[in-house]
mmCIF file of C-alpha atoms in Angstrom:
data_model
loop_
_atom_site.group_PDB
_atom_site.id
_atom_site.type_symbol
_atom_site.label_atom_id
_atom_site.label_comp_id
_atom_site.label_asym_id
_atom_site.label_seq_id
_atom_site.Cartn_x
_atom_site.Cartn_y
_atom_site.Cartn_z
ATOM 1 C CA MET A 1 139.862 107.831 99.516
ATOM 2 C CA GLN A 2 137.355 105.231 100.670
ATOM 3 C CA SER A 3 134.360 106.545 102.595
ATOM 4 C CA LYS A 4 134.123 105.651 106.269
ATOM 5 C CA TYR A 5 130.499 104.549 105.830
ATOM 6 C CA ASP A 6 128.517 102.902 103.078
ATOM 7 C CA PHE A 7 125.400 104.908 103.942
ATOM 8 C CA LEU A 8 124.626 108.192 105.628
ATOM 9 C CA ILE A 9 120.975 108.266 106.707
ATOM 10 C CA VAL A 10 119.528 111.677 107.477
ATOM 11 C CA GLY A 11 116.700 111.303 109.969
ATOM 12 C CA ALA A 12 116.237 108.815 112.821
ATOM 13 C CA GLY A 13 112.491 108.459 112.274
ATOM 14 C CA LEU A 14 110.760 105.284 111.166
ATOM 15 C CA PHE A 15 111.879 105.165 107.531
ATOM 16 C CA GLY A 16 115.468 106.053 108.374
ATOM 17 C CA ALA A 17 115.719 103.684 111.338
ATOM 18 C CA VAL A 18 114.262 100.698 109.459
ATOM 19 C CA ALA A 19 116.555 101.350 106.507
ATOM 20 C CA ALA A 20 119.558 101.684 108.822
ATOM 21 C CA HIS A 21 118.719 98.441 110.614
ATOM 22 C CA GLU A 22 118.226 96.444 107.438
ATOM 23 C CA LEU A 23 121.402 97.750 105.844
ATOM 24 C CA ALA A 24 123.422 97.020 108.974
ATOM 25 C CA GLU A 25 121.997 93.493 109.047
ATOM 26 C CA ARG A 26 123.410 93.087 105.541
ATOM 27 C CA GLY A 27 126.872 94.079 106.717
ATOM 28 C CA LYS A 28 126.776 97.706 105.585
ATOM 29 C CA ARG A 29 128.448 100.467 107.566
ATOM 30 C CA VAL A 30 125.777 103.007 108.485
ATOM 31 C CA LEU A 31 125.741 106.444 110.098
ATOM 32 C CA VAL A 32 122.415 108.007 111.137
ATOM 33 C CA VAL A 33 122.162 111.724 111.953
ATOM 34 C CA ASP A 34 119.218 113.675 113.294
ATOM 35 C CA LYS A 35 118.920 117.308 114.316
ATOM 36 C CA ARG A 36 116.664 116.391 117.225
ATOM 37 C CA ARG A 37 118.275 115.143 120.413
ATOM 38 C CA HIS A 38 116.349 111.897 120.399
ATOM 39 C CA THR A 39 115.682 109.080 117.964
ATOM 40 C CA GLY A 40 112.244 108.030 116.794
ATOM 41 C CA GLY A 41 111.150 111.115 114.899
ATOM 42 C CA ASN A 42 107.497 111.868 115.597
ATOM 43 C CA LEU A 43 107.064 108.475 117.280
ATOM 44 C CA TYR A 44 109.244 109.508 120.203
ATOM 45 C CA CYS A 45 107.660 109.054 123.650
ATOM 46 C CA ARG A 46 108.798 110.854 126.759
ATOM 47 C CA HIS A 47 107.821 109.489 130.158
ATOM 48 C CA ALA A 48 105.905 111.486 132.762
ATOM 49 C CA GLU A 49 105.351 109.806 136.150
ATOM 50 C CA GLY A 50 105.630 106.420 134.455
ATOM 51 C CA ILE A 51 103.249 107.295 131.606
ATOM 52 C CA PRO A 52 104.586 107.053 128.021
ATOM 53 C CA VAL A 53 103.557 110.363 126.420
ATOM 54 C CA HIS A 54 103.305 110.456 122.620
ATOM 55 C CA THR A 55 105.229 113.712 122.348
ATOM 56 C CA TYR A 56 104.243 114.538 118.771
ATOM 57 C CA GLY A 57 100.658 113.341 118.814
ATOM 58 C CA ALA A 58 98.920 109.978 119.067
ATOM 59 C CA HIS A 59 100.401 107.197 116.928
ATOM 60 C CA ILE A 60 98.481 103.925 116.691
ATOM 61 C CA PHE A 61 100.007 101.152 114.636
ATOM 62 C CA HIS A 62 97.620 99.340 112.314
ATOM 63 C CA THR A 63 98.038 97.262 109.171
ATOM 64 C CA ASP A 64 96.388 94.702 106.952
ATOM 65 C CA LYS A 65 99.771 93.203 106.043
ATOM 66 C CA PRO A 66 100.690 90.156 108.192
ATOM 67 C CA GLU A 67 104.374 90.450 107.311
ATOM 68 C CA ILE A 68 104.506 94.079 108.488
ATOM 69 C CA TRP A 69 102.673 93.181 111.714
ATOM 70 C CA ASP A 70 105.211 90.410 112.316
ATOM 71 C CA TYR A 71 108.028 92.887 111.701
ATOM 72 C CA ALA A 72 106.543 95.300 114.265
ATOM 73 C CA CYS A 73 106.106 92.511 116.820
ATOM 74 C CA LYS A 74 109.780 91.595 116.514
ATOM 75 C CA LEU A 75 110.679 95.140 117.513
ATOM 76 C CA GLY A 76 108.713 95.019 120.759
ATOM 77 C CA LYS A 77 105.729 93.545 122.535
ATOM 78 C CA MET A 78 102.530 94.910 120.988
ATOM 79 C CA ASN A 79 99.486 95.402 123.162
ATOM 80 C CA HIS A 80 95.872 94.987 122.023
ATOM 81 C CA PHE A 81 94.877 98.673 121.909
ATOM 82 C CA ILE A 82 91.876 99.282 119.646
ATOM 83 C CA ASN A 83 91.369 102.855 118.486
ATOM 84 C CA SER A 84 87.814 103.949 119.309
ATOM 85 C CA PRO A 85 87.916 107.766 119.376
ATOM 86 C CA LEU A 86 85.046 110.014 120.338
ATOM 87 C CA ALA A 87 83.935 113.339 118.900
ATOM 88 C CA ARG A 88 82.626 116.068 121.186
ATOM 89 C CA PHE A 89 80.313 118.825 119.968
ATOM 90 C CA GLY A 90 79.071 120.977 122.809
ATOM 91 C CA ASP A 91 78.201 118.609 125.635
ATOM 92 C CA ARG A 92 77.348 115.681 123.387
ATOM 93 C CA LEU A 93 79.650 112.806 122.495
ATOM 94 C CA TYR A 94 79.589 110.823 119.250
ATOM 95 C CA ASN A 95 81.404 107.686 118.158
ATOM 96 C CA LEU A 96 83.997 107.684 115.397
ATOM 97 C CA PRO A 97 84.182 106.565 112.684
ATOM 98 C CA PHE A 98 80.606 107.462 111.754
ATOM 99 C CA ASN A 99 78.593 104.341 112.547
ATOM 100 C CA MET A 100 75.198 103.271 113.848
ATOM 101 C CA ASN A 101 76.045 104.567 117.329
ATOM 102 C CA THR A 102 76.754 107.966 115.747
ATOM 103 C CA PHE A 103 73.596 107.937 113.643
ATOM 104 C CA HIS A 104 71.461 106.910 116.611
ATOM 105 C CA ARG A 105 72.873 109.785 118.631
ATOM 106 C CA LEU A 106 72.337 112.281 115.792
ATOM 107 C CA PHE A 107 69.015 111.160 114.340
ATOM 108 C CA GLY A 108 67.454 108.703 116.784
ATOM 109 C CA VAL A 109 67.496 105.962 114.134
ATOM 110 C CA VAL A 110 67.957 102.328 115.135
ATOM 111 C CA THR A 111 68.410 100.287 111.962
ATOM 112 C CA PRO A 112 70.854 100.651 109.064
ATOM 113 C CA GLU A 113 67.920 101.154 106.677
ATOM 114 C CA GLU A 114 66.608 104.057 108.742
ATOM 115 C CA ALA A 115 70.074 105.624 108.865
ATOM 116 C CA ARG A 116 70.581 105.353 105.110
ATOM 117 C CA GLU A 117 67.163 106.840 104.407
ATOM 118 C CA ARG A 118 67.812 109.816 106.690
ATOM 119 C CA ILE A 119 71.286 110.533 105.304
ATOM 120 C CA ASN A 120 70.244 110.085 101.665
ATOM 121 C CA ALA A 121 67.265 112.393 102.167
ATOM 122 C CA GLU A 122 69.576 115.140 103.443
ATOM 123 C CA ILE A 123 71.973 114.635 100.537
ATOM 124 C CA ALA A 124 69.145 114.786 97.995
ATOM 125 C CA ALA A 125 67.643 117.904 99.580
ATOM 126 C CA ASP A 126 70.965 119.730 99.491
ATOM 127 C CA ILE A 127 71.619 118.807 95.858
ATOM 128 C CA LEU A 128 68.137 120.009 94.905
ATOM 129 C CA LYS A 129 68.492 123.253 96.843
ATOM 130 C CA ASN A 130 72.056 124.329 96.153
ATOM 131 C CA SER A 131 73.969 122.639 93.386
ATOM 132 C CA SER A 132 71.557 121.546 90.651
ATOM 133 C CA GLY A 133 73.735 118.557 89.944
ATOM 134 C CA ASN A 134 76.926 120.513 89.249
ATOM 135 C CA ALA A 135 80.264 119.087 90.376
ATOM 136 C CA PRO A 136 81.219 120.152 93.941
ATOM 137 C CA ARG A 137 83.286 123.345 93.856
ATOM 138 C CA ASN A 138 84.812 123.073 97.326
ATOM 139 C CA LEU A 139 85.143 120.836 100.366
ATOM 140 C CA GLU A 140 81.836 121.936 101.867
ATOM 141 C CA GLU A 141 79.848 121.068 98.762
ATOM 142 C CA GLN A 142 81.684 117.773 98.449
ATOM 143 C CA ALA A 143 81.003 116.816 102.074
ATOM 144 C CA LEU A 144 77.319 117.700 101.789
ATOM 145 C CA ARG A 145 77.111 115.379 98.793
ATOM 146 C CA LEU A 146 78.693 112.562 100.763
ATOM 147 C CA CYS A 147 77.043 112.707 104.184
ATOM 148 C CA GLY A 148 74.371 115.398 104.384
ATOM 149 C CA ARG A 149 74.153 118.581 106.397
ATOM 150 C CA THR A 150 73.707 117.233 109.947
ATOM 151 C CA ILE A 151 76.845 115.092 109.955
ATOM 152 C CA TYR A 152 78.795 117.762 108.108
ATOM 153 C CA GLU A 153 77.910 120.661 110.397
ATOM 154 C CA THR A 154 78.226 118.638 113.613
ATOM 155 C CA LEU A 155 81.287 116.495 113.011
ATOM 156 C CA ILE A 156 83.226 117.703 109.958
ATOM 157 C CA LYS A 157 83.008 121.443 109.308
ATOM 158 C CA GLY A 158 84.558 122.924 112.459
ATOM 159 C CA TYR A 159 87.226 120.241 112.817
ATOM 160 C CA THR A 160 88.291 120.512 109.182
ATOM 161 C CA GLU A 161 88.423 124.307 109.188
ATOM 162 C CA LYS A 162 90.606 124.254 112.293
ATOM 163 C CA GLN A 163 92.861 121.576 110.813
ATOM 164 C CA TRP A 164 93.495 123.456 107.567
ATOM 165 C CA GLY A 165 93.174 127.042 108.819
ATOM 166 C CA LYS A 166 90.653 127.995 106.119
ATOM 167 C CA PRO A 167 86.869 128.028 105.630
ATOM 168 C CA ALA A 168 85.596 124.808 104.091
ATOM 169 C CA THR A 169 84.263 126.835 101.172
ATOM 170 C CA GLU A 170 87.859 127.805 100.326
ATOM 171 C CA LEU A 171 89.274 124.281 100.529
ATOM 172 C CA PRO A 172 89.427 122.070 97.425
ATOM 173 C CA ALA A 173 86.851 119.323 97.112
ATOM 174 C CA PHE A 174 89.438 116.560 96.657
ATOM 175 C CA ILE A 175 90.556 116.801 100.304
ATOM 176 C CA ILE A 176 87.428 114.865 101.306
ATOM 177 C CA ARG A 177 87.079 112.267 98.581
ATOM 178 C CA ARG A 178 84.999 110.059 100.846
ATOM 179 C CA VAL A 179 83.406 110.065 104.294
ATOM 180 C CA PRO A 180 83.813 106.668 106.001
ATOM 181 C CA MET A 181 80.412 105.525 107.239
ATOM 182 C CA ARG A 182 79.624 102.137 108.743
ATOM 183 C CA PHE A 183 76.095 100.947 109.107
ATOM 184 C CA THR A 184 76.990 98.672 112.031
ATOM 185 C CA TYR A 185 77.440 99.260 115.767
ATOM 186 C CA ASN A 186 81.236 98.955 115.521
ATOM 187 C CA ASN A 187 83.414 101.626 117.135
ATOM 188 C CA ASN A 188 86.773 100.284 115.912
ATOM 189 C CA TYR A 189 88.219 103.197 113.922
ATOM 190 C CA PHE A 190 90.396 101.051 111.662
ATOM 191 C CA ASP A 191 89.358 98.224 109.370
ATOM 192 C CA ASP A 192 92.824 96.662 109.523
ATOM 193 C CA PRO A 193 92.945 93.263 111.269
ATOM 194 C CA PHE A 194 96.207 94.057 113.095
ATOM 195 C CA GLN A 195 96.290 96.942 115.542
ATOM 196 C CA GLY A 196 98.148 97.926 118.687
ATOM 197 C CA ILE A 197 100.858 100.019 120.327
ATOM 198 C CA PRO A 198 104.218 98.849 121.677
ATOM 199 C CA GLU A 199 103.879 98.361 125.415
ATOM 200 C CA GLY A 200 105.608 101.305 127.047
ATOM 201 C CA GLY A 201 105.749 103.354 123.843
ATOM 202 C CA TYR A 202 107.803 103.376 120.676
ATOM 203 C CA ASN A 203 111.262 104.186 122.023
ATOM 204 C CA GLY A 204 112.160 100.509 122.354
ATOM 205 C CA TRP A 205 111.610 100.057 118.630
ATOM 206 C CA PHE A 206 114.324 102.548 117.833
ATOM 207 C CA ASP A 207 116.750 101.192 120.408
ATOM 208 C CA ARG A 208 116.558 97.839 118.612
ATOM 209 C CA LEU A 209 116.585 99.257 115.096
ATOM 210 C CA LEU A 210 119.650 101.395 115.701
ATOM 211 C CA GLU A 211 121.697 99.174 118.027
ATOM 212 C CA LYS A 212 124.188 98.195 115.299
ATOM 213 C CA VAL A 213 124.661 101.602 113.658
ATOM 214 C CA ASP A 214 126.427 104.808 114.581
ATOM 215 C CA VAL A 215 124.053 107.614 115.589
ATOM 216 C CA ARG A 216 124.757 111.329 115.940
ATOM 217 C CA LEU A 217 121.943 113.350 117.504
ATOM 218 C CA GLY A 218 121.699 117.120 117.628
ATOM 219 C CA THR A 219 123.281 117.150 114.178
ATOM 220 C CA ASP A 220 121.747 119.382 111.507
ATOM 221 C CA PHE A 221 122.557 117.899 108.117
ATOM 222 C CA GLN A 222 121.823 121.126 106.240
ATOM 223 C CA LYS A 223 124.297 123.047 108.351
ATOM 224 C CA GLU A 224 126.956 120.325 108.409
ATOM 225 C CA ARG A 225 126.501 118.629 105.042
ATOM 226 C CA GLY A 226 129.921 119.746 103.839
ATOM 227 C CA ALA A 227 131.484 117.591 106.546
ATOM 228 C CA LEU A 228 128.897 114.812 106.555
ATOM 229 C CA GLU A 229 128.436 113.958 102.883
ATOM 230 C CA PRO A 230 132.068 112.876 102.298
ATOM 231 C CA LEU A 231 131.696 110.312 105.100
ATOM 232 C CA ALA A 232 129.491 107.981 103.063
ATOM 233 C CA ALA A 233 129.183 106.626 99.560
ATOM 234 C CA HIS A 234 125.397 107.083 99.500
ATOM 235 C CA VAL A 235 122.893 109.320 101.322
ATOM 236 C CA VAL A 236 119.384 108.307 102.378
ATOM 237 C CA PHE A 237 117.549 111.571 102.985
ATOM 238 C CA THR A 238 114.283 111.603 104.951
ATOM 239 C CA GLY A 239 113.999 115.339 105.525
ATOM 240 C CA CYS A 240 112.057 117.850 103.430
ATOM 241 C CA ILE A 241 112.975 117.344 99.788
ATOM 242 C CA ASP A 242 112.801 121.069 99.006
ATOM 243 C CA GLU A 243 115.180 121.821 101.887
ATOM 244 C CA TYR A 244 117.720 119.334 100.521
ATOM 245 C CA PHE A 245 117.854 121.411 97.340
ATOM 246 C CA ASP A 246 118.001 124.697 99.281
ATOM 247 C CA PHE A 247 114.499 125.582 98.063
ATOM 248 C CA ARG A 248 115.857 126.422 94.633
ATOM 249 C CA LEU A 249 112.483 125.765 92.990
ATOM 250 C CA GLY A 250 110.410 127.259 95.808
ATOM 251 C CA HIS A 251 108.952 126.149 99.141
ATOM 252 C CA LEU A 252 106.522 123.280 99.544
ATOM 253 C CA ASP A 253 103.643 124.008 101.927
ATOM 254 C CA TYR A 254 102.757 122.123 105.108
ATOM 255 C CA ARG A 255 100.429 122.345 108.068
ATOM 256 C CA SER A 256 101.980 122.033 111.490
ATOM 257 C CA LEU A 257 100.794 121.194 115.004
ATOM 258 C CA ARG A 258 101.549 122.420 118.485
ATOM 259 C CA PHE A 259 100.903 120.622 121.738
ATOM 260 C CA GLU A 260 100.114 121.653 125.288
ATOM 261 C CA GLU A 261 100.664 118.947 127.895
ATOM 262 C CA GLU A 262 99.298 118.658 131.413
ATOM 263 C CA LEU A 263 99.994 116.192 134.209
ATOM 264 C CA LEU A 264 96.805 116.006 136.264
ATOM 265 C CA PRO A 265 96.378 114.705 139.852
ATOM 266 C CA MET A 266 93.618 112.242 138.976
ATOM 267 C CA SER A 267 93.475 108.682 137.740
ATOM 268 C CA ASP A 268 91.325 109.410 134.657
ATOM 269 C CA PHE A 269 90.491 112.640 132.837
ATOM 270 C CA GLN A 270 88.242 111.749 129.905
ATOM 271 C CA GLY A 271 87.782 107.971 129.951
ATOM 272 C CA ASN A 272 89.192 107.502 126.444
ATOM 273 C CA ALA A 273 92.512 107.819 124.651
ATOM 274 C CA VAL A 274 91.360 110.306 121.997
ATOM 275 C CA VAL A 275 88.488 112.800 121.978
ATOM 276 C CA ASN A 276 88.087 115.064 118.937
ATOM 277 C CA TYR A 277 86.563 118.516 119.403
ATOM 278 C CA THR A 278 84.573 119.377 116.310
ATOM 279 C CA GLU A 279 83.290 122.853 117.220
ATOM 280 C CA ALA A 280 85.065 125.759 115.544
ATOM 281 C CA ALA A 281 84.877 127.737 118.815
ATOM 282 C CA VAL A 282 87.141 125.223 120.595
ATOM 283 C CA PRO A 283 90.702 126.059 119.491
ATOM 284 C CA TYR A 284 92.169 122.565 119.763
ATOM 285 C CA THR A 285 91.194 119.640 117.565
ATOM 286 C CA ARG A 286 91.623 116.823 120.036
ATOM 287 C CA VAL A 287 92.646 115.850 123.544
ATOM 288 C CA ILE A 288 94.825 112.779 124.046
ATOM 289 C CA GLU A 289 94.979 110.933 127.369
ATOM 290 C CA HIS A 290 98.083 108.793 127.086
ATOM 291 C CA LYS A 291 97.634 106.192 129.820
ATOM 292 C CA HIS A 292 94.664 104.725 127.901
ATOM 293 C CA PHE A 293 97.089 103.592 125.192
ATOM 294 C CA GLU A 294 98.451 101.095 127.718
ATOM 295 C CA CYS A 295 95.258 98.961 127.851
ATOM 296 C CA GLY A 296 94.696 99.312 131.597
ATOM 297 C CA ARG A 297 98.301 98.622 132.598
ATOM 298 C CA LEU A 298 98.602 102.061 134.223
ATOM 299 C CA ALA A 299 95.020 102.416 135.449
ATOM 300 C CA GLU A 300 96.007 102.494 139.121
ATOM 301 C CA LEU A 301 98.362 105.448 138.774
ATOM 302 C CA PRO A 302 96.989 108.458 140.694
ATOM 303 C CA VAL A 303 98.029 110.842 137.889
ATOM 304 C CA THR A 304 97.254 111.129 134.205
ATOM 305 C CA ALA A 305 98.945 112.903 131.285
ATOM 306 C CA VAL A 306 96.872 114.726 128.675
ATOM 307 C CA THR A 307 97.826 116.610 125.534
ATOM 308 C CA TYR A 308 95.824 119.312 123.796
ATOM 309 C CA GLU A 309 96.537 119.282 120.062
ATOM 310 C CA PHE A 310 96.298 122.561 118.134
ATOM 311 C CA PRO A 311 96.595 122.936 114.346
ATOM 312 C CA ASP A 312 99.215 125.483 113.418
ATOM 313 C CA THR A 313 100.569 127.311 110.416
ATOM 314 C CA TYR A 314 103.923 126.024 109.238
ATOM 315 C CA ALA A 315 107.001 128.226 109.209
ATOM 316 C CA PRO A 316 110.755 127.552 109.387
ATOM 317 C CA GLY A 317 111.618 126.245 112.827
ATOM 318 C CA LYS A 318 108.301 124.426 113.239
ATOM 319 C CA THR A 319 107.721 120.750 112.545
ATOM 320 C CA PRO A 320 106.095 119.984 109.162
ATOM 321 C CA TYR A 321 103.332 117.415 109.682
ATOM 322 C CA TYR A 322 100.861 117.427 106.816
ATOM 323 C CA PRO A 323 101.771 118.082 103.181
ATOM 324 C CA ILE A 324 99.269 120.287 101.387
ATOM 325 C CA ASN A 325 98.765 118.257 98.240
ATOM 326 C CA ASP A 326 96.919 120.857 96.191
ATOM 327 C CA ALA A 327 97.644 121.502 92.514
ATOM 328 C CA ARG A 328 100.468 124.002 93.139
ATOM 329 C CA ASN A 329 102.317 121.852 95.645
ATOM 330 C CA THR A 330 101.853 118.660 93.663
ATOM 331 C CA ALA A 331 103.325 120.306 90.583
ATOM 332 C CA LEU A 332 106.219 121.715 92.609
ATOM 333 C CA TYR A 333 106.925 118.367 94.253
ATOM 334 C CA ASN A 334 107.032 116.697 90.841
ATOM 335 C CA GLU A 335 109.691 119.213 89.810
ATOM 336 C CA TYR A 336 111.731 118.364 92.891
ATOM 337 C CA LYS A 337 111.183 114.657 92.226
ATOM 338 C CA ALA A 338 112.614 115.104 88.740
ATOM 339 C CA LEU A 339 115.571 116.948 90.257
ATOM 340 C CA ALA A 340 116.083 114.124 92.753
ATOM 341 C CA ALA A 341 116.142 111.573 89.937
ATOM 342 C CA ARG A 342 119.295 113.282 88.682
ATOM 343 C CA CYS A 343 121.067 112.642 92.006
ATOM 344 C CA PRO A 344 122.260 109.023 91.797
ATOM 345 C CA GLY A 345 124.050 109.205 95.140
ATOM 346 C CA VAL A 346 120.912 110.106 97.100
ATOM 347 C CA THR A 347 117.720 108.214 97.950
ATOM 348 C CA PHE A 348 114.726 110.203 99.201
ATOM 349 C CA GLY A 349 112.330 108.452 101.552
ATOM 350 C CA GLY A 350 109.672 108.968 104.196
ATOM 351 C CA ARG A 351 106.799 111.405 104.330
ATOM 352 C CA LEU A 352 108.982 114.514 104.029
ATOM 353 C CA GLY A 353 111.324 113.138 101.397
ATOM 354 C CA GLN A 354 108.364 112.019 99.281
ATOM 355 C CA TYR A 355 105.919 114.770 100.290
ATOM 356 C CA ALA A 356 103.137 112.383 101.292
ATOM 357 C CA TYR A 357 101.470 111.449 104.561
ATOM 358 C CA TYR A 358 102.135 107.738 105.077
ATOM 359 C CA ASP A 359 100.775 105.436 107.748
ATOM 360 C CA MET A 360 103.418 103.621 109.780
ATOM 361 C CA ASP A 361 102.920 100.282 108.059
ATOM 362 C CA ASP A 362 103.355 101.882 104.646
ATOM 363 C CA THR A 363 106.513 103.612 105.877
ATOM 364 C CA ILE A 364 107.998 100.312 107.053
ATOM 365 C CA ALA A 365 107.056 98.610 103.784
ATOM 366 C CA ALA A 366 108.604 101.433 101.755
ATOM 367 C CA ALA A 367 111.817 101.331 103.817
ATOM 368 C CA LEU A 368 112.109 97.583 103.373
ATOM 369 C CA ALA A 369 111.613 97.902 99.624
ATOM 370 C CA ALA A 370 114.186 100.699 99.381
ATOM 371 C CA THR A 371 116.646 98.662 101.441
ATOM 372 C CA ALA A 372 116.451 95.752 99.014
ATOM 373 C CA GLU A 373 117.619 98.090 96.252
ATOM 374 C CA LEU A 374 120.177 99.960 98.360
ATOM 375 C CA ALA A 375 121.843 96.781 99.594
ATOM 376 C CA ALA A 376 122.804 95.952 96.030
ATOM 377 C CA LEU A 377 124.757 99.205 95.607
#
C-alpha cells in the first residue's frame, strides 16, 4: 500500500521546518509532528503585553554566509539588532566579549599594548607558580593559561561552574579551547557581518515554512510511532538520537535550563537585552529583557518582560539544551551514529539528532543540504 506521505518529519524546530518547507516546494507530501503544542522548537516566542518573549532563551541570528542571510530575510523582516551583552560581577558591569572596554574596567589600561602586557604577565606568573609547563589538566588550568587569573575569576569561573554544575577543576580542559579577546573598543559580540532578529519574533518564520505541509502538534512520536511510521516512506528525525533507539546503548547526557519570567510595570529594567551574572553566589546565569531585541520599536510600552535563566540538570521530562561532548558521550554518540547508518529509511538531523550544539545558520545550512539529498529519494 502506498504511503500517504513521502516524508514524516519529527520535530517542528528549525531543522525540521526548513526541511519540510524545501521538500514541499519540490512537490513532496510532508507531515510534521511535534510533541509540543506550538511550532518553532526553542525559537518559539510567546507574546506578553505586546512584547515577543523568547520562551526558551535568547536567540540572535547571525551568520557569515550571505546566502543563509538572504534565506532568513525571505522568511521575515530582519531588524538590525546587534548583540552587545554585559557581564555583572557584584555591582560592576563589564562588556562582552572581552575587549578593551573590559580590560580598561578590570585593569585601568588604555591601549592594546598595555592590555596584552597585563594579561600575558598574569598568564606567565600562573604557569611559573602552578603548572611548570605541564599540559592543563582541567578547565581552570586551561583558562588561566588563556586569559590570566583576573579575567578568569571575575568573568569565567562562577558562570562556567553554574552552567555545567561542577567545579571548574572537575571539568575537562577542552571545554574552553579558547577565550575570545579583542584588543579594540568593539562591543559587538559576534564577528559575523550579518546579524539581527525577525521583527516581532520567530513565529512568523515557522508560519511561512510550514504553510504547505500538514502539521500535528501535541503528538509524541515515541508514543505513537506504531501509527505514525507507516504514514510515510521516509522519516526525518530531529529528536534525541538515543531516544529514537529506545536508549538501547545507554543514555546520552545533556545540560538543561529553566526559566523564570516576570512582567514588570516599568519601561526599562536593565537597559540591555542580555546581562550575564558571573558570580557563583547568584543562582541564575543571565537576565534577558526581551523588548530590547526589538531595536527601540517597543520602547514606549509602560511594561517590560524579563527572564531569569537558570542552568539545570537534565532528566526525562526536561528539555535537553546542551550536549555534554566529553569522551564517554562522544564515544556513545558514535555508536548511535553507526546504528543510524543502518537505518536507510531514517535521516537524523538537528542538534539532538546529531548530538551537537549548532548555531541557527548552521542548522539552516545543514537542513538545506539534507533536503537536496532527500528530494532525490
